[in-house]
PDB file of C-alpha atoms in Angstrom:
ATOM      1  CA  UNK A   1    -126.464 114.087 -18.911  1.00 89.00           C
ATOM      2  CA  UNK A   2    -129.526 112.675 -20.835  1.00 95.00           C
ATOM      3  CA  UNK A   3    -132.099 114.334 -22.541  1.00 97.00           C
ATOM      4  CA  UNK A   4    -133.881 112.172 -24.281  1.00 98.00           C
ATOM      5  CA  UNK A   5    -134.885 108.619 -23.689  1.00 98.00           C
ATOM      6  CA  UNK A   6    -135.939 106.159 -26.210  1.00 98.00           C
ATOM      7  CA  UNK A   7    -137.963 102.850 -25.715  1.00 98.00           C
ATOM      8  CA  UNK A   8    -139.185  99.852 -27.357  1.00 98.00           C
ATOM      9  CA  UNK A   9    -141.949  98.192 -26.657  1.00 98.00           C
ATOM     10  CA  UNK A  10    -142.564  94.570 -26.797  1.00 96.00           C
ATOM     11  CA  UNK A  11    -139.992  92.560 -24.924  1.00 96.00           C
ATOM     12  CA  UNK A  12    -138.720  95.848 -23.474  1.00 98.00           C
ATOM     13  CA  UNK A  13    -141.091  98.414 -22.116  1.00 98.00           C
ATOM     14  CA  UNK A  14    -143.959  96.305 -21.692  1.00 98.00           C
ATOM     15  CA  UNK A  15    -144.644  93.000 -19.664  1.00 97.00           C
ATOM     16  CA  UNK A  16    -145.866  89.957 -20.758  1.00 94.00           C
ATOM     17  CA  UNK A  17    -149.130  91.185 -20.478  1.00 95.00           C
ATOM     18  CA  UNK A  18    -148.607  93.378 -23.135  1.00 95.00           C
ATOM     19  CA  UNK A  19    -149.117  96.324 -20.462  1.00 97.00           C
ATOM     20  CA  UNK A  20    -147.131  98.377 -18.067  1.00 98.00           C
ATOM     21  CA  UNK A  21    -146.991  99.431 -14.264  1.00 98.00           C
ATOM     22  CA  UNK A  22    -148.716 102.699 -15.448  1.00 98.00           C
ATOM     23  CA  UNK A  23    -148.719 104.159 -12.058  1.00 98.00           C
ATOM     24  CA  UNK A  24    -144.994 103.791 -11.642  1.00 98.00           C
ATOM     25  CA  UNK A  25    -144.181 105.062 -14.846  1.00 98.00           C
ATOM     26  CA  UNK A  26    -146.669 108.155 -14.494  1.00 97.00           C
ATOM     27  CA  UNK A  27    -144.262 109.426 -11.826  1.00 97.00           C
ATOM     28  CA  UNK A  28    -140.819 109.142 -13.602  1.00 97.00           C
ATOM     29  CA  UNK A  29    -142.283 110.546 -16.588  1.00 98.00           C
ATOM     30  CA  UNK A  30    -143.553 114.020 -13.756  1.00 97.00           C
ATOM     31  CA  UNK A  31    -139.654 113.544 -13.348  1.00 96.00           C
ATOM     32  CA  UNK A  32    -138.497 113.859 -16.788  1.00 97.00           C
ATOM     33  CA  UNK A  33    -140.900 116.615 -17.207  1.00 97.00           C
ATOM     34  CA  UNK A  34    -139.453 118.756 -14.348  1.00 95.00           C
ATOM     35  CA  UNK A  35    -135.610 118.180 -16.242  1.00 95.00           C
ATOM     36  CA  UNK A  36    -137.180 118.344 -19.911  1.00 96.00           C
ATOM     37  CA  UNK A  37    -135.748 115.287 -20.553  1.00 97.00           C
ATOM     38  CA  UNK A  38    -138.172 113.747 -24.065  1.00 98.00           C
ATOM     39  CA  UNK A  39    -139.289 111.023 -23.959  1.00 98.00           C
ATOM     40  CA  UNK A  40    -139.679 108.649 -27.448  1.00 98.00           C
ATOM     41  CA  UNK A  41    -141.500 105.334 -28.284  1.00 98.00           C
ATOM     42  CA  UNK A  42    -139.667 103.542 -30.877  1.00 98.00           C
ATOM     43  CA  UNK A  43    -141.017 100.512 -32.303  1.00 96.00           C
ATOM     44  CA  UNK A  44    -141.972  98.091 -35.348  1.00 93.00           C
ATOM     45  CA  UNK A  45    -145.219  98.708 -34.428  1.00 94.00           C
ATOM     46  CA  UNK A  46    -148.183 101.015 -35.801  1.00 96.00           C
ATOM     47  CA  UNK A  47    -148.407 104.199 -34.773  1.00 97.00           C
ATOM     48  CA  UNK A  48    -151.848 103.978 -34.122  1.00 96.00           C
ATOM     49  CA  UNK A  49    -151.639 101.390 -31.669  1.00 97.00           C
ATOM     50  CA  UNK A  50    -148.295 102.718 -29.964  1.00 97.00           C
ATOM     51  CA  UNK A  51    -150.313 105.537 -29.253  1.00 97.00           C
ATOM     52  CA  UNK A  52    -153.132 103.512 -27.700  1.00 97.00           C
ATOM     53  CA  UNK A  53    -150.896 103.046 -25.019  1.00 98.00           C
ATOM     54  CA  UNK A  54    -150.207 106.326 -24.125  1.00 98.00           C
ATOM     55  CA  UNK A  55    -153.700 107.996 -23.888  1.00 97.00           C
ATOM     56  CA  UNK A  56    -153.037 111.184 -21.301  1.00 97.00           C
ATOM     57  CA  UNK A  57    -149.842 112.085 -23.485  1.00 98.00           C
ATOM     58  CA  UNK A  58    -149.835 110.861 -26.607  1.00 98.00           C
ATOM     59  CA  UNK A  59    -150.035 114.236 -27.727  1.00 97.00           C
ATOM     60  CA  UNK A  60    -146.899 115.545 -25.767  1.00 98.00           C
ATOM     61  CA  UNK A  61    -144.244 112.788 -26.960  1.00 98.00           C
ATOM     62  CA  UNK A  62    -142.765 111.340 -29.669  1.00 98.00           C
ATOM     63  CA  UNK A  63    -143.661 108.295 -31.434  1.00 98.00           C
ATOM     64  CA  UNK A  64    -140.651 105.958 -34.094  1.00 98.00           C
ATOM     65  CA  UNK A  65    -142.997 103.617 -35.404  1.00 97.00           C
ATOM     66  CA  UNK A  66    -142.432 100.912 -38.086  1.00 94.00           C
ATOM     67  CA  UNK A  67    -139.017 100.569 -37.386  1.00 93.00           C
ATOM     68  CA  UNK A  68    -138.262 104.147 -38.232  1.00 95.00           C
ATOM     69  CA  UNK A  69    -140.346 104.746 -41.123  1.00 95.00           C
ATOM     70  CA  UNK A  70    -143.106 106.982 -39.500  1.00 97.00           C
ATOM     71  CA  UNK A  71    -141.316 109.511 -37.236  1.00 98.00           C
ATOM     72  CA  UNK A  72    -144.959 112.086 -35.399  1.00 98.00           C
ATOM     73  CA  UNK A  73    -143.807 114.521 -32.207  1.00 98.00           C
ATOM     74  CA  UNK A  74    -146.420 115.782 -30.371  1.00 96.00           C
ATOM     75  CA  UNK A  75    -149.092 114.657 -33.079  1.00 96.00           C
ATOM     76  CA  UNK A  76    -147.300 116.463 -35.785  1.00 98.00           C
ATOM     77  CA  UNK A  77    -145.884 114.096 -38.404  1.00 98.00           C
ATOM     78  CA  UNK A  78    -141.925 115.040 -39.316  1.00 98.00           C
ATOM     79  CA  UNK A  79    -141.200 112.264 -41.262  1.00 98.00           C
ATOM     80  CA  UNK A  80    -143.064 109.136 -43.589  1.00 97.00           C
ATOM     81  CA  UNK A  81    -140.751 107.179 -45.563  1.00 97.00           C
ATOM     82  CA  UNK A  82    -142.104 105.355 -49.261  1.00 97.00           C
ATOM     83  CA  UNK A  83    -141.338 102.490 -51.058  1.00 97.00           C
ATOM     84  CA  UNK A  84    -142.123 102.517 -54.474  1.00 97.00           C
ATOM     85  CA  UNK A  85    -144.922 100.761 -55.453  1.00 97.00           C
ATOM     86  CA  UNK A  86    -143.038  98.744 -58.313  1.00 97.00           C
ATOM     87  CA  UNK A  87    -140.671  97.814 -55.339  1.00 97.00           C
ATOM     88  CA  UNK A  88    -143.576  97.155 -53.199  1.00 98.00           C
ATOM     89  CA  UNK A  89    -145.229  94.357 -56.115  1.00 96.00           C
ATOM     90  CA  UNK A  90    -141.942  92.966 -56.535  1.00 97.00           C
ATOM     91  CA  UNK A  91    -141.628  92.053 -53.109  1.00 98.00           C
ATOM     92  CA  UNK A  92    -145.103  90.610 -52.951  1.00 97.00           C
ATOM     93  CA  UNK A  93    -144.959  88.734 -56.027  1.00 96.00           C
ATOM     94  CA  UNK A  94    -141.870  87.005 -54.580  1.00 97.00           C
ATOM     95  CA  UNK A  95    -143.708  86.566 -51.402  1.00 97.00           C
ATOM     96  CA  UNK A  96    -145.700  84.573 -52.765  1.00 94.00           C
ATOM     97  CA  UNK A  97    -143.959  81.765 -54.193  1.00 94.00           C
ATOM     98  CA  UNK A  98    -142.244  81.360 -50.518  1.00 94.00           C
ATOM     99  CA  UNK A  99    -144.560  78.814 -48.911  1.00 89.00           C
ATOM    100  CA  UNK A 100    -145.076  79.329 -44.493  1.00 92.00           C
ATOM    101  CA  UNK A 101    -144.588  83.272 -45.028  1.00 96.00           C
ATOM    102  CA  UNK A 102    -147.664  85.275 -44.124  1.00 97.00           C
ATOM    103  CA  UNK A 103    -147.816  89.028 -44.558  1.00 97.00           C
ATOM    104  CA  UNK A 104    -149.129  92.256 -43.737  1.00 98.00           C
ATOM    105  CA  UNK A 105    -148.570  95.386 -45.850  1.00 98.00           C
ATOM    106  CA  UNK A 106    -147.592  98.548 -43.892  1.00 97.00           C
ATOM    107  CA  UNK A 107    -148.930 102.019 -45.072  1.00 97.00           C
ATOM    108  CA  UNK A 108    -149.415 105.749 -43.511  1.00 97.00           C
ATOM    109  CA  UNK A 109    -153.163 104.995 -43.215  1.00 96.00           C
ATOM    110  CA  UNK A 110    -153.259 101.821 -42.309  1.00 97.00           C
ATOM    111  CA  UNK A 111    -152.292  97.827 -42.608  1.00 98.00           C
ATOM    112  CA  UNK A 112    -153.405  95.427 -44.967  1.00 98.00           C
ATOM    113  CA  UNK A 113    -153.390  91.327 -45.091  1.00 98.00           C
ATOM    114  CA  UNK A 114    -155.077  89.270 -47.802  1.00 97.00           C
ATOM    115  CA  UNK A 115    -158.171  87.699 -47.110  1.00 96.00           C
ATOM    116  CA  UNK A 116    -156.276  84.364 -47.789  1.00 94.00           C
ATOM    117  CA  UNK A 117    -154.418  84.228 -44.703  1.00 96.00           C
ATOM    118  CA  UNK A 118    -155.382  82.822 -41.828  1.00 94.00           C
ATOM    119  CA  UNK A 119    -157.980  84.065 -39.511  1.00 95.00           C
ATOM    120  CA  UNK A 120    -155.490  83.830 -36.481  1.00 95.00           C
ATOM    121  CA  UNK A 121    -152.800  85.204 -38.142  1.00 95.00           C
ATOM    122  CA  UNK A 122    -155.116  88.240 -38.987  1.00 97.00           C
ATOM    123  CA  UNK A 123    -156.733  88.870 -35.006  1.00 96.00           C
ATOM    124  CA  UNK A 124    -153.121  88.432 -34.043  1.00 93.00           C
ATOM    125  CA  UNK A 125    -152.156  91.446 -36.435  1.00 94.00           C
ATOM    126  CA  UNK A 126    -154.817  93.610 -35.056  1.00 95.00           C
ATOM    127  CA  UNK A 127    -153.012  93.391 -31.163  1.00 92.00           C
ATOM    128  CA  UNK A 128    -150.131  95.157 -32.980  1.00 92.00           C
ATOM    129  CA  UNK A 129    -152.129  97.193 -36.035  1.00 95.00           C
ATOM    130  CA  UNK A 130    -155.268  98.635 -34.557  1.00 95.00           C
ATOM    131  CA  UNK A 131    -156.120  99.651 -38.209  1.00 97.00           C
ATOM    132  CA  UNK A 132    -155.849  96.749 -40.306  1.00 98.00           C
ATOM    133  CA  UNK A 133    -157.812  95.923 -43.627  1.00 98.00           C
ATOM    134  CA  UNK A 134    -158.526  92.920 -44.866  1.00 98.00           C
ATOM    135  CA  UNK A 135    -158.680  92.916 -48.501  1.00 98.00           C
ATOM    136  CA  UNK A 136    -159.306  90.899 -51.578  1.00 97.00           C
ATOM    137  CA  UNK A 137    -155.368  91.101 -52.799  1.00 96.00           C
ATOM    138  CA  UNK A 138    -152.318  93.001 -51.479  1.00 97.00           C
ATOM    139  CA  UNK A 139    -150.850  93.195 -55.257  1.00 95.00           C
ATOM    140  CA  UNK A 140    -153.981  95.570 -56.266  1.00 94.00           C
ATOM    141  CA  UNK A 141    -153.687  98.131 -53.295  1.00 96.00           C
ATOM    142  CA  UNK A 142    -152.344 101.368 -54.601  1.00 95.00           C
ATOM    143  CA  UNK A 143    -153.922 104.125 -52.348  1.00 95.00           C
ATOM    144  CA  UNK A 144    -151.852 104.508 -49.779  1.00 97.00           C
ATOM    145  CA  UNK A 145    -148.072 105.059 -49.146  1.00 98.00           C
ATOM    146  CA  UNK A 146    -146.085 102.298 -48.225  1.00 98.00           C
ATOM    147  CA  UNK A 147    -143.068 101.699 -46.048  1.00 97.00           C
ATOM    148  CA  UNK A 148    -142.998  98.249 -44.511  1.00 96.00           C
ATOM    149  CA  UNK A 149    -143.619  94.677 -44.729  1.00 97.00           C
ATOM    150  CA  UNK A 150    -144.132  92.452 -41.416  1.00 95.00           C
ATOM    151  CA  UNK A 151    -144.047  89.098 -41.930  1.00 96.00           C
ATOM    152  CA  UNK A 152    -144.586  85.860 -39.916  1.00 95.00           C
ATOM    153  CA  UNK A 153    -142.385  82.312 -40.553  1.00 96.00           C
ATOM    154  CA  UNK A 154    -141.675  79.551 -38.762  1.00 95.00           C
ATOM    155  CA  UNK A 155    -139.403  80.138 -35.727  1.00 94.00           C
ATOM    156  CA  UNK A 156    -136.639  77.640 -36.698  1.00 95.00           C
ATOM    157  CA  UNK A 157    -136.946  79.529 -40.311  1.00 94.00           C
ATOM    158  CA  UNK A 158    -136.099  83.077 -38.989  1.00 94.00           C
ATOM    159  CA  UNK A 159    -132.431  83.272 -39.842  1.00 94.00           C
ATOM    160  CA  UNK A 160    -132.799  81.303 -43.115  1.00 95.00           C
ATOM    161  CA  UNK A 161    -135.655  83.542 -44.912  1.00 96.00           C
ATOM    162  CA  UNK A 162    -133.896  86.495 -43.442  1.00 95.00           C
ATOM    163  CA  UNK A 163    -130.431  85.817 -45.431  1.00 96.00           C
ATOM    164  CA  UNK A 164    -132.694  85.215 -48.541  1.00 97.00           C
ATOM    165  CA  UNK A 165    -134.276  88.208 -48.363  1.00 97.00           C
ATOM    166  CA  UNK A 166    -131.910  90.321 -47.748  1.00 96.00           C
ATOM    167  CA  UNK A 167    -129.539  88.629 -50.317  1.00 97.00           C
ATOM    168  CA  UNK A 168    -132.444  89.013 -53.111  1.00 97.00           C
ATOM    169  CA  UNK A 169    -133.519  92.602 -52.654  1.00 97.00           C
ATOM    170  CA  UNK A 170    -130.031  93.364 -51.161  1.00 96.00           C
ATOM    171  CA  UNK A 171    -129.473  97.097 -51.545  1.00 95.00           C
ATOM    172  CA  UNK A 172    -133.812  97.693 -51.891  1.00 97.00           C
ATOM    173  CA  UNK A 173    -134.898  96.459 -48.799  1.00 96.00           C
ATOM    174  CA  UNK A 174    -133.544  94.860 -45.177  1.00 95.00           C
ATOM    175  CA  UNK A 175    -134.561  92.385 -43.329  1.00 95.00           C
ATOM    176  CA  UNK A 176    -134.661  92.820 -39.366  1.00 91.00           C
ATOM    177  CA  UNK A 177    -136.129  90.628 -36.580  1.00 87.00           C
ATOM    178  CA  UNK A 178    -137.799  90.962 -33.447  1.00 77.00           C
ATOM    179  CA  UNK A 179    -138.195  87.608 -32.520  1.00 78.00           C
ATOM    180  CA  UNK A 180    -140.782  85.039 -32.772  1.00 84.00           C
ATOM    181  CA  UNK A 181    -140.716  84.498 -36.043  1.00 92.00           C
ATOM    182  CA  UNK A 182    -141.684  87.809 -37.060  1.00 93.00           C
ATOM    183  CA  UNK A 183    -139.434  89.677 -39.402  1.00 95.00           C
ATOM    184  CA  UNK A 184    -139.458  93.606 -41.073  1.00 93.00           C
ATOM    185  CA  UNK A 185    -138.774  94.293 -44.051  1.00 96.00           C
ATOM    186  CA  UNK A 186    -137.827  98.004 -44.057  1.00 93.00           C
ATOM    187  CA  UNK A 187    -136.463 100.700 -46.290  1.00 95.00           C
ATOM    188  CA  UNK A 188    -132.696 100.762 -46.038  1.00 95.00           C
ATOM    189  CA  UNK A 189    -131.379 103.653 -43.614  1.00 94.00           C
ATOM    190  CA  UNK A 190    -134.907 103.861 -41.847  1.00 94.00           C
ATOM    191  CA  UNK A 191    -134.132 102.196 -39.030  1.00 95.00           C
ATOM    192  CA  UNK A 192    -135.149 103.242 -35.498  1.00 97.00           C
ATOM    193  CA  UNK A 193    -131.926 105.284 -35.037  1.00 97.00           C
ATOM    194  CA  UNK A 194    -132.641 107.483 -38.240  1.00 97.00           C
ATOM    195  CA  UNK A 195    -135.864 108.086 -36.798  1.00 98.00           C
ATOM    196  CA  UNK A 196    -134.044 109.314 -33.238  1.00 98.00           C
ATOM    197  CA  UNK A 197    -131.582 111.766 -35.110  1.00 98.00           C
ATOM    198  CA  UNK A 198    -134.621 112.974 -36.809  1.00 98.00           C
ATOM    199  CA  UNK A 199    -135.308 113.909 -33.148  1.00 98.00           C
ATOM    200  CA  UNK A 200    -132.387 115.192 -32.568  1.00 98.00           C
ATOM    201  CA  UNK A 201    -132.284 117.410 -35.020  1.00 98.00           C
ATOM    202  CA  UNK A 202    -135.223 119.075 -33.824  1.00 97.00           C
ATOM    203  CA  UNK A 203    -134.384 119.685 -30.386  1.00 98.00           C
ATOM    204  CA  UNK A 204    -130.404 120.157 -30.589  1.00 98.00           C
ATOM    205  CA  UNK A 205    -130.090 116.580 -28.473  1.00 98.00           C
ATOM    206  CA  UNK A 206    -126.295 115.028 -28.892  1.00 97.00           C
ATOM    207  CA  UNK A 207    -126.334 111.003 -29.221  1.00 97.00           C
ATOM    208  CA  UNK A 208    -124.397 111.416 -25.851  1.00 97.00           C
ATOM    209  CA  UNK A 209    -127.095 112.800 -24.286  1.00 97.00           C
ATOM    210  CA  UNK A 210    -129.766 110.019 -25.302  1.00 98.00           C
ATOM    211  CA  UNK A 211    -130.688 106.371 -23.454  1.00 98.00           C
ATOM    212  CA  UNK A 212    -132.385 104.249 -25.257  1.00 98.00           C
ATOM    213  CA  UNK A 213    -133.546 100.356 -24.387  1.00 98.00           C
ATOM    214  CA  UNK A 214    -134.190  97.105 -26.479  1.00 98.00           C
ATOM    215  CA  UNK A 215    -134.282  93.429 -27.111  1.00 97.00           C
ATOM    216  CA  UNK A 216    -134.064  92.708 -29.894  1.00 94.00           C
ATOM    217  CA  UNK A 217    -132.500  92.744 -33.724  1.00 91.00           C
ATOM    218  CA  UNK A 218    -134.535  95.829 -34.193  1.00 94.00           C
ATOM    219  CA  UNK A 219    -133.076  97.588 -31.826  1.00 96.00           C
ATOM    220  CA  UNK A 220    -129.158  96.830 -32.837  1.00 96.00           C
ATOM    221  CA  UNK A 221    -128.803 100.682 -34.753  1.00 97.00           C
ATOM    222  CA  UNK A 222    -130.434 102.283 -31.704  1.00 98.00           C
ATOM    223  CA  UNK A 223    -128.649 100.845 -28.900  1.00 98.00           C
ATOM    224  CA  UNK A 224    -125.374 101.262 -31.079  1.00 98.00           C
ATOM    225  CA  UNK A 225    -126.340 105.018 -31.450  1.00 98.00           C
ATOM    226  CA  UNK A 226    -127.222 105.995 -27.815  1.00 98.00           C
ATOM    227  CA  UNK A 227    -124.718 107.119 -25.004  1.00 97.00           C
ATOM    228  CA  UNK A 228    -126.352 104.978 -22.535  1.00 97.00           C
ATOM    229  CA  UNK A 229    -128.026 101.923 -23.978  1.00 98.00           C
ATOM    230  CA  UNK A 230    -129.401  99.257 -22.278  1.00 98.00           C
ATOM    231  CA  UNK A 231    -130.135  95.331 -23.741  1.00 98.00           C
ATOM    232  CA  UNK A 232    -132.894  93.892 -21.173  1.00 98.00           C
ATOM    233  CA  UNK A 233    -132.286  90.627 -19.275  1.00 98.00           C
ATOM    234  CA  UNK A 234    -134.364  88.693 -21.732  1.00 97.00           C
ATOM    235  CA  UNK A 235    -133.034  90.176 -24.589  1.00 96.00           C
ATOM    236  CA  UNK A 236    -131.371  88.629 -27.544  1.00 95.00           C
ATOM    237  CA  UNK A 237    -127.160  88.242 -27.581  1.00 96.00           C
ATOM    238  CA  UNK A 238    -126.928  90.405 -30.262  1.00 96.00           C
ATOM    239  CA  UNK A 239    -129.108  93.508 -28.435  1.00 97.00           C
ATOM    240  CA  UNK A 240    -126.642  92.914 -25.509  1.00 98.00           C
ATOM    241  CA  UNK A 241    -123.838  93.071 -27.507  1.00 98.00           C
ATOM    242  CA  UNK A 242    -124.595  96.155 -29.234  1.00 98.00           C
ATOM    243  CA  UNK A 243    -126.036  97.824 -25.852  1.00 98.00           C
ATOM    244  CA  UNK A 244    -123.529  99.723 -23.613  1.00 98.00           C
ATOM    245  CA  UNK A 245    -125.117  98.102 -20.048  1.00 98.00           C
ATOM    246  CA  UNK A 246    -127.930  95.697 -19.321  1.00 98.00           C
ATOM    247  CA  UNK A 247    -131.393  96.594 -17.758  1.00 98.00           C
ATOM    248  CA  UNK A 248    -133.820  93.783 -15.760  1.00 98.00           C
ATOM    249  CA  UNK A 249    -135.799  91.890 -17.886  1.00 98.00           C
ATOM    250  CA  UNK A 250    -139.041  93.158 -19.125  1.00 98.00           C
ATOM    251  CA  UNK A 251    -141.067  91.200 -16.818  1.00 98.00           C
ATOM    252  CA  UNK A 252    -139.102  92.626 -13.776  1.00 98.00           C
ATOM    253  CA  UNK A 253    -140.095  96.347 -15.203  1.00 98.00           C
ATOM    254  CA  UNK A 254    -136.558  96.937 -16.158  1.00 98.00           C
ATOM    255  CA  UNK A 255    -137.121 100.025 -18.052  1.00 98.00           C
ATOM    256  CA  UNK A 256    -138.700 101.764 -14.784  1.00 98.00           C
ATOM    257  CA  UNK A 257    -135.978 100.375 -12.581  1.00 98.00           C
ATOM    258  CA  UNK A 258    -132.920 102.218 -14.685  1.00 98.00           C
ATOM    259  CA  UNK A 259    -134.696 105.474 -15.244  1.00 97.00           C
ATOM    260  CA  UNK A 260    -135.503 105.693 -11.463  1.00 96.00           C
ATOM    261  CA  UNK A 261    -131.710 104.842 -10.641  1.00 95.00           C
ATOM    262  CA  UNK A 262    -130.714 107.573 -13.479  1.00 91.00           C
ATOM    263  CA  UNK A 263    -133.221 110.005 -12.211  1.00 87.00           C
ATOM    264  CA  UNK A 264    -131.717 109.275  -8.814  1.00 82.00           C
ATOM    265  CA  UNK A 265    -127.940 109.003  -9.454  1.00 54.00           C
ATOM    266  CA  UNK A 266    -125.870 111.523  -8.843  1.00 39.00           C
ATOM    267  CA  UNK A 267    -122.313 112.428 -10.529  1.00 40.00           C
ATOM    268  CA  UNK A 268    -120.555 114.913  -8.617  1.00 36.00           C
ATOM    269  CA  UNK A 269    -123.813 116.685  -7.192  1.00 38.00           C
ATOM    270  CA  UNK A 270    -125.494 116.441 -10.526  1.00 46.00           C
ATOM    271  CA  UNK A 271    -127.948 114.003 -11.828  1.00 51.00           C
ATOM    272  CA  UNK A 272    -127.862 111.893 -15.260  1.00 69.00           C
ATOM    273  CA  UNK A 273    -130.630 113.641 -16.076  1.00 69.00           C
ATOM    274  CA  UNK A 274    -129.510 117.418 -15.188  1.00 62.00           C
TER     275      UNK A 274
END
């Protein structure tokens, strides 16, 4: 039986059009309600702007934003990890001498991007960090608390910088992907599954009892930790191969379509969801 269900975002619970059938979703989450099944947002993304999304409840459910680091339940915040701010220069510094990287700077308050990068690198970064500063220097920022670099490479460099990075600040930071060229770089252990047994914890919710979906390399320690996991259609082969089952692809509203066939199902007279 589940009670709780976790989602990504892009790739998984939204379409292309960076949206969702709202209407469709508005009744399985009446649904959920009625069998107090929670529901979670987990994502690299801000909180701020995962939040955006979900402007009736926001309030009532439970955001894992950047990749774990910022855990908030029903706008109270139970968990903000920190980098230390030496940590933090290092990694800049050595940002810096890796030419077609660009970067934003994750904190609790906001983003931040250097003035130096390009303009449409920047407007992109505001679709996914609805407060981002643009400031003189990233290695002079101090006043704020840090958990998470997300960075932007080449496509065809993806796998490359990731094995460098991860091989230079091996045991300080990790290196995750969510496609496109965009890669993490997160504190290690807060990954989106910390930030679900966080969750857990606080409701008395087994990992047997959770569903979560995903796409990508992101997602690997969430779909591993769920009972039912689902890798969408368009996913990457390593989200299917850590996923349990397979959902319809994003654009075919694949989230929707399992939770109304889990909402609906029944095992011996009782639902998935009872």
């Amino acid at each position: 039986m589940i009670k709780m269900v976790a989602v990504d975002m892009d790739g998984t619970f939204l379409k292309g059009t960076n949206d969702y059938n709202r209407a469709r979703f508005a009744a399985i989450y009446q649904k959920m309600l009625q069998k107090e099944v929670k529901f979670v947002v987990a994502s690299g993304n801000q909180y701020y702007q995962l939040k955006s999304f979900f402007p009736e409840i926001a309030e009532d459910i439970s955001f894992v934003a950047e990749n774990g680091a910022l855990v908030i339940s029903e706008g109270r915040e139970l968990f903000c990890g920190e980098m230390a701010l030496s940590l933090v220069q290092e990694v800049l510094a050595f940002l810096e001498t890796l030419s077609d990287v660009q970067t934003i700077l994750c904190g609790r308050h906001s983003a931040y991007v250097s003035e130096q990068e390009k303009t449409e690198f920047v407007e992109h970064g505001r679709i996914y960090y609805h407060r981002l500063k643009v400031v003189p220097s990233l290695l002079t920022l101090t006043d704020d608390t840090f958990f998470k670099f997300a960075l932007n490479v080449p496509v065809e460099a993806t796998e490359e910088m990731m094995a460098l990075l991860n091989q230079k600040f091996s045991g300080k930071i990790v290196a995750v992907t969510s496609g496109h060229g965009d890669i993490d770089l997160i504190i290690p252990g807060l990954h989106k599954a910390n930030g679900l047994t966080i969750l857990q914890e606080k409701w008395g919710i087994h990992e047997k009892q959770v569903a979560s979906f995903g796409d990508g390399g992101n997602d690997l320690e969430m779909l591993r930790h769920a009972g039912y996991s689902y890798a969408m259609a368009n996913g990457s082969p390593e989200a299917k191969k850590a996923a349990k089952h397979q959902a319809p692809s994003n654009q075919d509203e694949g989230v929707l379509v399992i939770l109304e066939e889990l909402l609906g199902e029944e095992h011996n007279d009782q639902s998935t969801f009872n």
